[in-house]
Amino acid sequence: PAAADGGAVAADAGSVLEAEVERARDRVEELLSRKGRNHAEIRSRVQKTMTANVNVFREEPGLEETLGDLREAREAYKDVAVSDPSRTFNTDLIHTMETRNILDIAEALTMGALARREFRGAHWRKERQERDDENWLKHTLVSWNDGEPELWYKPAILEGENKTYEPKVRSY
């Protein structure tokens, strides 16, 4: 193993991959073996709150409400189980695992929309009707640290090999 920044030791790719595969297998076994609620109820709640509050037209109170709804749905997901025990073409298992991914994406999207206090592209905020390039000409990203989402930003690179890109105003 080679030393990484800060003096930490980097793991080799094979062992990292092996550990992740084992973790995924354990997760599947857990979902198949326990009793609990169906993912569809949670997924439906997420779809309703996202449709109501995190569509193109967004307002701060709705975004905040959605974050609360998503955190409740994430808590409810802890009790989810797969009712179909089959190990071949198990769509119930696939949909249950997709629901967790939907929760992650929905929370990341809502956090980013709440933080971005401007109008840009397909992100419309009632409270902010202007684009704010000075503060928001950047990419909003989310990392998950110990199960908690954390926002961070990366500069938008507007100069390519043969061209400079100029942001344009979109209107609806």
PDB file of C-alpha atoms in Angstrom:
ATOM      1  CA  PRO A   1       0.000   0.000   0.000  1.00  0.00           C
ATOM      2  CA  ALA A   2       1.093   3.546  -0.790  1.00  0.00           C
ATOM      3  CA  ALA A   3       0.911   6.550   1.508  1.00  0.00           C
ATOM      4  CA  ALA A   4      -1.936   8.923   0.731  1.00  0.00           C
ATOM      5  CA  ASP A   5      -2.365  12.584   1.733  1.00  0.00           C
ATOM      6  CA  GLY A   6      -2.117  13.086   5.477  1.00  0.00           C
ATOM      7  CA  GLY A   7       0.011   9.995   5.964  1.00  0.00           C
ATOM      8  CA  ALA A   8      -2.896   7.561   5.707  1.00  0.00           C
ATOM      9  CA  VAL A   9      -2.370   4.224   4.011  1.00  0.00           C
ATOM     10  CA  ALA A  10      -4.332   3.677   0.816  1.00  0.00           C
ATOM     11  CA  ALA A  11      -6.071   0.314   0.436  1.00  0.00           C
ATOM     12  CA  ASP A  12      -5.632  -1.591  -2.778  1.00  0.00           C
ATOM     13  CA  ALA A  13      -8.573  -1.517  -5.183  1.00  0.00           C
ATOM     14  CA  GLY A  14      -9.192  -5.268  -4.941  1.00  0.00           C
ATOM     15  CA  SER A  15      -9.741  -5.246  -1.190  1.00  0.00           C
ATOM     16  CA  VAL A  16     -11.994  -2.181  -1.389  1.00  0.00           C
ATOM     17  CA  LEU A  17     -14.085  -3.868  -4.088  1.00  0.00           C
ATOM     18  CA  GLU A  18     -14.253  -7.125  -2.125  1.00  0.00           C
ATOM     19  CA  ALA A  19     -15.429  -5.303   0.999  1.00  0.00           C
ATOM     20  CA  GLU A  20     -18.148  -3.479  -0.951  1.00  0.00           C
ATOM     21  CA  VAL A  21     -19.384  -6.662  -2.617  1.00  0.00           C
ATOM     22  CA  GLU A  22     -19.564  -8.355   0.782  1.00  0.00           C
ATOM     23  CA  ARG A  23     -21.432  -5.384   2.240  1.00  0.00           C
ATOM     24  CA  ALA A  24     -23.954  -5.520  -0.637  1.00  0.00           C
ATOM     25  CA  ARG A  25     -24.450  -9.270  -0.139  1.00  0.00           C
ATOM     26  CA  ASP A  26     -25.072  -8.725   3.579  1.00  0.00           C
ATOM     27  CA  ARG A  27     -27.616  -5.996   2.761  1.00  0.00           C
ATOM     28  CA  VAL A  28     -29.485  -8.311   0.348  1.00  0.00           C
ATOM     29  CA  GLU A  29     -29.513 -11.132   2.912  1.00  0.00           C
ATOM     30  CA  GLU A  30     -30.841  -8.781   5.559  1.00  0.00           C
ATOM     31  CA  LEU A  31     -33.646  -7.510   3.310  1.00  0.00           C
ATOM     32  CA  LEU A  32     -34.638 -11.057   2.309  1.00  0.00           C
ATOM     33  CA  SER A  33     -34.585 -12.524   5.814  1.00  0.00           C
ATOM     34  CA  ARG A  34     -36.384  -9.986   7.964  1.00  0.00           C
ATOM     35  CA  LYS A  35     -40.020  -9.035   8.386  1.00  0.00           C
ATOM     36  CA  GLY A  36     -41.017  -5.431   7.884  1.00  0.00           C
ATOM     37  CA  ARG A  37     -42.877  -2.863   5.837  1.00  0.00           C
ATOM     38  CA  ASN A  38     -43.156  -2.761   2.066  1.00  0.00           C
ATOM     39  CA  HIS A  39     -41.001  -0.239   0.214  1.00  0.00           C
ATOM     40  CA  ALA A  40     -43.944   0.934  -1.932  1.00  0.00           C
ATOM     41  CA  GLU A  41     -45.509   2.960   0.882  1.00  0.00           C
ATOM     42  CA  ILE A  42     -42.245   4.841   1.456  1.00  0.00           C
ATOM     43  CA  ARG A  43     -41.610   5.311  -2.253  1.00  0.00           C
ATOM     44  CA  SER A  44     -45.100   6.739  -2.719  1.00  0.00           C
ATOM     45  CA  ARG A  45     -44.548   9.255   0.098  1.00  0.00           C
ATOM     46  CA  VAL A  46     -41.270  10.360  -1.481  1.00  0.00           C
ATOM     47  CA  GLN A  47     -42.885  10.732  -4.913  1.00  0.00           C
ATOM     48  CA  LYS A  48     -45.720  12.853  -3.483  1.00  0.00           C
ATOM     49  CA  THR A  49     -43.511  15.268  -1.564  1.00  0.00           C
ATOM     50  CA  MET A  50     -41.016  15.616  -4.423  1.00  0.00           C
ATOM     51  CA  THR A  51     -43.790  16.258  -6.952  1.00  0.00           C
ATOM     52  CA  ALA A  52     -45.454  18.808  -4.692  1.00  0.00           C
ATOM     53  CA  ASN A  53     -42.364  20.755  -3.633  1.00  0.00           C
ATOM     54  CA  VAL A  54     -39.252  19.957  -5.665  1.00  0.00           C
ATOM     55  CA  ASN A  55     -40.470  20.296  -9.208  1.00  0.00           C
ATOM     56  CA  VAL A  56     -39.212  23.148 -11.410  1.00  0.00           C
ATOM     57  CA  PHE A  57     -41.056  25.786  -9.360  1.00  0.00           C
ATOM     58  CA  ARG A  58     -39.588  25.716  -5.844  1.00  0.00           C
ATOM     59  CA  GLU A  59     -40.264  27.695  -2.692  1.00  0.00           C
ATOM     60  CA  GLU A  60     -38.266  27.609   0.522  1.00  0.00           C
ATOM     61  CA  PRO A  61     -41.083  26.419   2.844  1.00  0.00           C
ATOM     62  CA  GLY A  62     -41.882  23.518   0.494  1.00  0.00           C
ATOM     63  CA  LEU A  63     -38.217  22.529   0.234  1.00  0.00           C
ATOM     64  CA  GLU A  64     -37.871  22.562   4.024  1.00  0.00           C
ATOM     65  CA  GLU A  65     -41.064  20.507   4.375  1.00  0.00           C
ATOM     66  CA  THR A  66     -39.716  18.007   1.855  1.00  0.00           C
ATOM     67  CA  LEU A  67     -36.440  17.593   3.765  1.00  0.00           C
ATOM     68  CA  GLY A  68     -38.503  16.715   6.853  1.00  0.00           C
ATOM     69  CA  ASP A  69     -40.637  14.291   4.829  1.00  0.00           C
ATOM     70  CA  LEU A  70     -37.533  12.641   3.387  1.00  0.00           C
ATOM     71  CA  ARG A  71     -35.923  12.225   6.789  1.00  0.00           C
ATOM     72  CA  GLU A  72     -39.132  10.585   8.061  1.00  0.00           C
ATOM     73  CA  ALA A  73     -39.156   8.315   4.998  1.00  0.00           C
ATOM     74  CA  ARG A  74     -35.493   7.411   5.599  1.00  0.00           C
ATOM     75  CA  GLU A  75     -36.350   6.487   9.193  1.00  0.00           C
ATOM     76  CA  ALA A  76     -39.291   4.370   7.981  1.00  0.00           C
ATOM     77  CA  TYR A  77     -37.007   2.671   5.450  1.00  0.00           C
ATOM     78  CA  LYS A  78     -34.994   1.194   8.328  1.00  0.00           C
ATOM     79  CA  ASP A  79     -37.951  -1.205   8.832  1.00  0.00           C
ATOM     80  CA  VAL A  80     -38.348  -2.186   5.191  1.00  0.00           C
ATOM     81  CA  ALA A  81     -38.220  -5.826   4.106  1.00  0.00           C
ATOM     82  CA  VAL A  82     -38.680  -7.841   0.930  1.00  0.00           C
ATOM     83  CA  SER A  83     -41.730 -10.097   0.894  1.00  0.00           C
ATOM     84  CA  ASP A  84     -40.636 -12.204  -2.095  1.00  0.00           C
ATOM     85  CA  PRO A  85     -37.880 -14.589  -0.898  1.00  0.00           C
ATOM     86  CA  SER A  86     -36.834 -15.754  -4.381  1.00  0.00           C
ATOM     87  CA  ARG A  87     -33.255 -15.228  -5.473  1.00  0.00           C
ATOM     88  CA  THR A  88     -33.896 -15.116  -9.215  1.00  0.00           C
ATOM     89  CA  PHE A  89     -35.372 -12.068 -10.975  1.00  0.00           C
ATOM     90  CA  ASN A  90     -36.697 -10.689  -7.704  1.00  0.00           C
ATOM     91  CA  THR A  91     -38.304  -7.383  -8.693  1.00  0.00           C
ATOM     92  CA  ASP A  92     -39.449  -6.772  -5.114  1.00  0.00           C
ATOM     93  CA  LEU A  93     -35.804  -6.837  -3.995  1.00  0.00           C
ATOM     94  CA  ILE A  94     -34.757  -4.571  -6.871  1.00  0.00           C
ATOM     95  CA  HIS A  95     -37.509  -2.037  -6.121  1.00  0.00           C
ATOM     96  CA  THR A  96     -36.713  -2.099  -2.406  1.00  0.00           C
ATOM     97  CA  MET A  97     -33.069  -1.313  -3.093  1.00  0.00           C
ATOM     98  CA  GLU A  98     -34.032   1.345  -5.663  1.00  0.00           C
ATOM     99  CA  THR A  99     -36.210   3.021  -3.036  1.00  0.00           C
ATOM    100  CA  ARG A 100     -33.163   3.586  -0.831  1.00  0.00           C
ATOM    101  CA  ASN A 101     -31.327   5.068  -3.816  1.00  0.00           C
ATOM    102  CA  ILE A 102     -34.329   7.300  -4.541  1.00  0.00           C
ATOM    103  CA  LEU A 103     -34.198   8.543  -0.943  1.00  0.00           C
ATOM    104  CA  ASP A 104     -30.518   9.435  -1.348  1.00  0.00           C
ATOM    105  CA  ILE A 105     -31.061  11.252  -4.641  1.00  0.00           C
ATOM    106  CA  ALA A 106     -34.190  13.047  -3.424  1.00  0.00           C
ATOM    107  CA  GLU A 107     -32.421  14.317  -0.307  1.00  0.00           C
ATOM    108  CA  ALA A 108     -29.342  15.451  -2.253  1.00  0.00           C
ATOM    109  CA  LEU A 109     -31.496  17.238  -4.826  1.00  0.00           C
ATOM    110  CA  THR A 110     -33.635  18.942  -2.161  1.00  0.00           C
ATOM    111  CA  MET A 111     -30.631  20.047  -0.104  1.00  0.00           C
ATOM    112  CA  GLY A 112     -29.008  21.533  -3.194  1.00  0.00           C
ATOM    113  CA  ALA A 113     -32.223  23.308  -4.200  1.00  0.00           C
ATOM    114  CA  LEU A 114     -32.641  24.762  -0.714  1.00  0.00           C
ATOM    115  CA  ALA A 115     -29.038  25.982  -0.562  1.00  0.00           C
ATOM    116  CA  ARG A 116     -29.022  27.500  -4.053  1.00  0.00           C
ATOM    117  CA  ARG A 117     -30.708  30.845  -3.475  1.00  0.00           C
ATOM    118  CA  GLU A 118     -31.092  31.910  -7.080  1.00  0.00           C
ATOM    119  CA  PHE A 119     -32.817  31.207 -10.381  1.00  0.00           C
ATOM    120  CA  ARG A 120     -30.740  29.050 -12.758  1.00  0.00           C
ATOM    121  CA  GLY A 121     -31.726  26.758 -15.603  1.00  0.00           C
ATOM    122  CA  ALA A 122     -34.480  24.411 -14.501  1.00  0.00           C
ATOM    123  CA  HIS A 123     -34.126  25.586 -10.884  1.00  0.00           C
ATOM    124  CA  TRP A 124     -36.705  28.293 -10.204  1.00  0.00           C
ATOM    125  CA  ARG A 125     -36.975  29.900  -6.772  1.00  0.00           C
ATOM    126  CA  LYS A 126     -39.933  32.141  -6.021  1.00  0.00           C
ATOM    127  CA  GLU A 127     -37.848  34.080  -3.489  1.00  0.00           C
ATOM    128  CA  ARG A 128     -35.024  34.711  -5.978  1.00  0.00           C
ATOM    129  CA  GLN A 129     -35.989  35.610  -9.543  1.00  0.00           C
ATOM    130  CA  GLU A 130     -32.479  36.487 -10.724  1.00  0.00           C
ATOM    131  CA  ARG A 131     -29.463  34.421 -11.607  1.00  0.00           C
ATOM    132  CA  ASP A 132     -26.549  35.125  -9.252  1.00  0.00           C
ATOM    133  CA  ASP A 133     -23.329  34.278 -11.084  1.00  0.00           C
ATOM    134  CA  GLU A 134     -21.184  35.997  -8.459  1.00  0.00           C
ATOM    135  CA  ASN A 135     -22.205  33.516  -5.750  1.00  0.00           C
ATOM    136  CA  TRP A 136     -23.644  30.533  -7.631  1.00  0.00           C
ATOM    137  CA  LEU A 137     -21.713  29.969 -10.857  1.00  0.00           C
ATOM    138  CA  LYS A 138     -20.540  26.625  -9.471  1.00  0.00           C
ATOM    139  CA  HIS A 139     -21.595  22.995  -9.228  1.00  0.00           C
ATOM    140  CA  THR A 140     -23.411  21.825  -6.095  1.00  0.00           C
ATOM    141  CA  LEU A 141     -22.382  18.342  -4.959  1.00  0.00           C
ATOM    142  CA  VAL A 142     -23.260  16.073  -2.050  1.00  0.00           C
ATOM    143  CA  SER A 143     -21.053  13.607  -0.211  1.00  0.00           C
ATOM    144  CA  TRP A 144     -22.376  11.124   2.320  1.00  0.00           C
ATOM    145  CA  ASN A 145     -20.238  11.076   5.466  1.00  0.00           C
ATOM    146  CA  ASP A 146     -21.171   8.549   8.139  1.00  0.00           C
ATOM    147  CA  GLY A 147     -24.690   8.403   6.681  1.00  0.00           C
ATOM    148  CA  GLU A 148     -25.172  12.182   6.696  1.00  0.00           C
ATOM    149  CA  PRO A 149     -25.317  14.278   3.521  1.00  0.00           C
ATOM    150  CA  GLU A 150     -22.880  17.175   3.225  1.00  0.00           C
ATOM    151  CA  LEU A 151     -23.026  19.846   0.519  1.00  0.00           C
ATOM    152  CA  TRP A 152     -19.896  21.092  -1.200  1.00  0.00           C
ATOM    153  CA  TYR A 153     -19.144  23.027  -4.343  1.00  0.00           C
ATOM    154  CA  LYS A 154     -16.896  22.796  -7.369  1.00  0.00           C
ATOM    155  CA  PRO A 155     -16.134  25.642  -9.787  1.00  0.00           C
ATOM    156  CA  ALA A 156     -17.908  25.707 -13.133  1.00  0.00           C
ATOM    157  CA  ILE A 157     -15.262  25.639 -15.853  1.00  0.00           C
ATOM    158  CA  LEU A 158     -16.443  27.810 -18.702  1.00  0.00           C
ATOM    159  CA  GLU A 159     -13.391  27.563 -20.927  1.00  0.00           C
ATOM    160  CA  GLY A 160     -12.916  24.539 -23.135  1.00  0.00           C
ATOM    161  CA  GLU A 161     -10.169  23.620 -25.564  1.00  0.00           C
ATOM    162  CA  ASN A 162     -11.608  25.649 -28.439  1.00  0.00           C
ATOM    163  CA  LYS A 163     -14.407  27.662 -26.893  1.00  0.00           C
ATOM    164  CA  THR A 164     -15.530  29.793 -23.972  1.00  0.00           C
ATOM    165  CA  TYR A 165     -19.013  29.007 -22.688  1.00  0.00           C
ATOM    166  CA  GLU A 166     -21.214  31.849 -21.593  1.00  0.00           C
ATOM    167  CA  PRO A 167     -24.175  31.072 -19.300  1.00  0.00           C
ATOM    168  CA  LYS A 168     -27.484  32.159 -20.801  1.00  0.00           C
ATOM    169  CA  VAL A 169     -30.757  33.110 -19.158  1.00  0.00           C
ATOM    170  CA  ARG A 170     -33.572  30.580 -19.523  1.00  0.00           C
ATOM    171  CA  SER A 171     -37.181  31.604 -19.250  1.00  0.00           C
ATOM    172  CA  TYR A 172     -40.340  29.587 -18.782  1.00  0.00           C
TER     173      TYR A 172
END
